[in-house]
Tab-separated table of C-alpha atoms in Angstrom:
chain	number	residue	atom	x	y	z
A	225	UNK	CA	-0.378	106.661	124.671
A	226	UNK	CA	1.719	105.803	121.633
A	227	UNK	CA	2.403	108.514	119.111
A	228	UNK	CA	2.740	107.850	115.438
A	229	UNK	CA	6.447	108.719	115.131
A	230	UNK	CA	7.804	107.201	118.321
A	231	UNK	CA	9.644	104.247	116.762
A	232	UNK	CA	10.890	104.625	113.182
A	233	UNK	CA	11.499	100.905	112.836
A	234	UNK	CA	7.863	100.204	113.740
A	235	UNK	CA	6.724	102.930	111.341
A	236	UNK	CA	8.783	101.346	108.572
A	237	UNK	CA	7.183	97.957	109.265
A	238	UNK	CA	3.699	99.525	109.150
A	239	UNK	CA	4.363	101.459	105.933
A	240	UNK	CA	5.859	98.393	104.216
A	241	UNK	CA	2.982	96.154	105.359
A	242	UNK	CA	0.460	98.767	104.206
A	243	UNK	CA	2.134	99.130	100.816
A	244	UNK	CA	2.149	95.370	100.364
A	245	UNK	CA	-1.513	94.999	101.378
A	246	UNK	CA	-2.687	97.864	99.150
A	247	UNK	CA	-0.694	96.537	96.198
A	248	UNK	CA	-2.043	93.023	96.670
A	249	UNK	CA	-5.639	94.222	97.104
A	250	UNK	CA	-5.496	96.413	93.977
A	251	UNK	CA	-3.877	93.592	91.979
A	252	UNK	CA	-6.519	91.102	93.153
A	253	UNK	CA	-9.249	93.575	92.250
A	254	UNK	CA	-7.848	94.382	88.814
A	255	UNK	CA	-7.221	90.757	87.861
A	256	UNK	CA	-10.522	89.661	89.404
A	257	UNK	CA	-12.544	92.176	87.412
A	258	UNK	CA	-10.697	91.202	84.239
A	259	UNK	CA	-11.409	87.510	84.856
A	260	UNK	CA	-15.074	88.166	85.625
A	261	UNK	CA	-15.534	90.280	82.517
A	262	UNK	CA	-13.800	87.756	80.241
A	263	UNK	CA	-15.657	84.813	81.768
A	264	UNK	CA	-19.041	86.491	81.340
A	265	UNK	CA	-18.286	87.445	77.737
A	266	UNK	CA	-17.471	83.824	76.865
A	267	UNK	CA	-20.631	82.386	78.447
A	268	UNK	CA	-23.124	82.800	75.628
A	269	UNK	CA	-25.388	80.116	77.103
A	270	UNK	CA	-26.086	82.194	80.217
A	271	UNK	CA	-29.131	84.424	80.323
A	272	UNK	CA	-28.136	88.108	80.376
A	273	UNK	CA	-29.699	88.794	83.754
A	274	UNK	CA	-27.897	85.806	85.237
A	275	UNK	CA	-24.622	87.330	84.027
A	276	UNK	CA	-25.433	90.444	86.041
A	277	UNK	CA	-26.012	88.292	89.139
A	278	UNK	CA	-22.724	86.458	88.605
A	279	UNK	CA	-20.916	89.772	88.313
A	280	UNK	CA	-22.469	91.066	91.559
A	281	UNK	CA	-21.605	87.940	93.538
A	282	UNK	CA	-18.119	87.881	92.037
A	283	UNK	CA	-17.494	91.506	93.003
A	284	UNK	CA	-18.659	90.756	96.547
A	285	UNK	CA	-16.244	87.802	96.692
A	286	UNK	CA	-13.416	90.086	95.556
A	287	UNK	CA	-14.200	92.543	98.346
A	288	UNK	CA	-14.302	89.794	100.968
A	289	UNK	CA	-10.904	88.589	99.720
A	290	UNK	CA	-9.495	92.119	99.967
A	291	UNK	CA	-10.898	92.518	103.483
A	292	UNK	CA	-9.105	89.297	104.471
A	293	UNK	CA	-5.869	90.581	102.878
A	294	UNK	CA	-6.019	93.672	105.080
A	295	UNK	CA	-7.165	91.712	108.137
A	296	UNK	CA	-4.289	89.243	107.887
A	297	UNK	CA	-1.816	92.081	107.241
A	298	UNK	CA	-3.082	93.938	110.301
A	299	UNK	CA	-2.972	90.823	112.468
A	300	UNK	CA	0.572	89.928	111.375
A	301	UNK	CA	1.813	93.501	111.761
A	302	UNK	CA	0.448	93.708	115.305
A	303	UNK	CA	2.632	90.695	116.127
A	304	UNK	CA	5.383	93.318	116.332
A	305	UNK	CA	4.264	95.103	119.569
A	306	UNK	CA	5.835	98.466	118.745
A	307	UNK	CA	3.439	98.885	115.807
A	308	UNK	CA	0.555	99.557	118.177
A	309	UNK	CA	-2.606	97.827	119.252
A	310	UNK	CA	-6.309	97.661	118.659
A	311	UNK	CA	-8.213	98.889	121.715
A	312	UNK	CA	-11.285	96.818	122.393
A	313	UNK	CA	-9.752	93.485	121.376
A	314	UNK	CA	-7.186	92.237	123.841
A	315	UNK	CA	-5.776	89.928	122.700
A	316	UNK	CA	-6.475	90.593	119.032
A	317	UNK	CA	-7.496	87.367	117.310
A	318	UNK	CA	-7.409	86.891	113.542
A	319	UNK	CA	-11.198	87.226	113.218
A	320	UNK	CA	-11.079	90.440	115.263
A	321	UNK	CA	-8.556	91.807	112.768
A	322	UNK	CA	-10.744	90.725	109.846
A	323	UNK	CA	-13.793	92.321	111.497
A	324	UNK	CA	-11.846	95.559	112.033
A	325	UNK	CA	-10.714	95.357	108.427
A	326	UNK	CA	-14.299	94.911	107.190
A	327	UNK	CA	-15.722	97.914	109.058
A	328	UNK	CA	-12.743	100.060	108.082
A	329	UNK	CA	-12.562	98.896	104.438
A	330	UNK	CA	-16.187	99.854	103.804
A	331	UNK	CA	-15.682	103.122	105.765
A	332	UNK	CA	-18.374	102.214	108.290
A	333	UNK	CA	-16.096	102.275	111.353
A	334	UNK	CA	-18.305	101.309	114.299
A	335	UNK	CA	-15.693	102.543	116.787
A	336	UNK	CA	-15.807	99.478	119.021
A	337	UNK	CA	-12.245	98.649	117.936
A	338	UNK	CA	-9.800	101.550	117.795
A	339	UNK	CA	-6.240	101.496	116.399
A	340	UNK	CA	-3.557	103.066	118.563
A	341	UNK	CA	-0.013	103.838	117.484
A	342	UNK	CA	1.615	103.528	114.072
A	343	UNK	CA	-0.952	100.909	113.040
A	344	UNK	CA	-3.344	103.818	112.452
A	345	UNK	CA	-1.625	104.293	109.100
A	346	UNK	CA	-2.890	100.904	107.909
A	347	UNK	CA	-6.409	101.767	109.082
A	348	UNK	CA	-6.525	105.092	107.262
A	349	UNK	CA	-5.043	103.679	104.080
A	350	UNK	CA	-7.345	100.652	104.251
A	351	UNK	CA	-10.347	102.971	104.365
A	352	UNK	CA	-9.159	104.957	101.349
A	353	UNK	CA	-8.356	101.768	99.419
A	354	UNK	CA	-11.729	100.262	100.265
A	355	UNK	CA	-13.515	103.393	99.098
A	356	UNK	CA	-11.616	103.400	95.793
A	357	UNK	CA	-12.139	99.674	95.180
A	358	UNK	CA	-15.830	99.848	96.064
A	359	UNK	CA	-16.374	102.724	93.623
A	360	UNK	CA	-14.373	100.839	90.994
A	361	UNK	CA	-16.710	97.880	91.532
A	362	UNK	CA	-19.726	100.151	91.181
A	363	UNK	CA	-18.416	101.395	87.829
A	364	UNK	CA	-17.691	97.840	86.704
A	365	UNK	CA	-21.163	96.699	87.745
A	366	UNK	CA	-22.765	99.597	85.901
A	367	UNK	CA	-20.853	98.722	82.718
A	368	UNK	CA	-21.729	95.027	83.009
A	369	UNK	CA	-25.393	95.888	83.531
A	370	UNK	CA	-25.320	98.177	80.505
A	371	UNK	CA	-23.844	95.333	78.479
A	372	UNK	CA	-26.165	92.542	79.633
A	373	UNK	CA	-29.262	93.969	81.292
A	374	UNK	CA	-31.088	95.136	78.182
A	375	UNK	CA	-30.470	92.011	76.122
């Protein structure tokens, strides 16, 4: 069984990949929410309730994009064998990594795929990032509904 601190080079790769994925996901989320909000504000011809629907579908699309960011990062990082493995998917295909990312990002974690080794750091950080981004989306959705729902 691999321990987390066995290979410092592998740990460095995992931490750098995690930092990059988190930064990219947060940037995508921030810019995405800004674009959605600006786009909705400019669309005076749209019915208010339709604006709420557009915001919901847009937020879902942002989350799917962020899940793919983490899935691709995980898949690429596991190309370096010392970073660990995902038990339950041997070999790990890209869609397996995206699936693992989806269940981890939304903190569901079925347990059918289990990270082993330094790669656990990405999984834990992905879960925290997903939780933060999902709650950010909930706040954004609430504000958009307050703005458009009653009109």
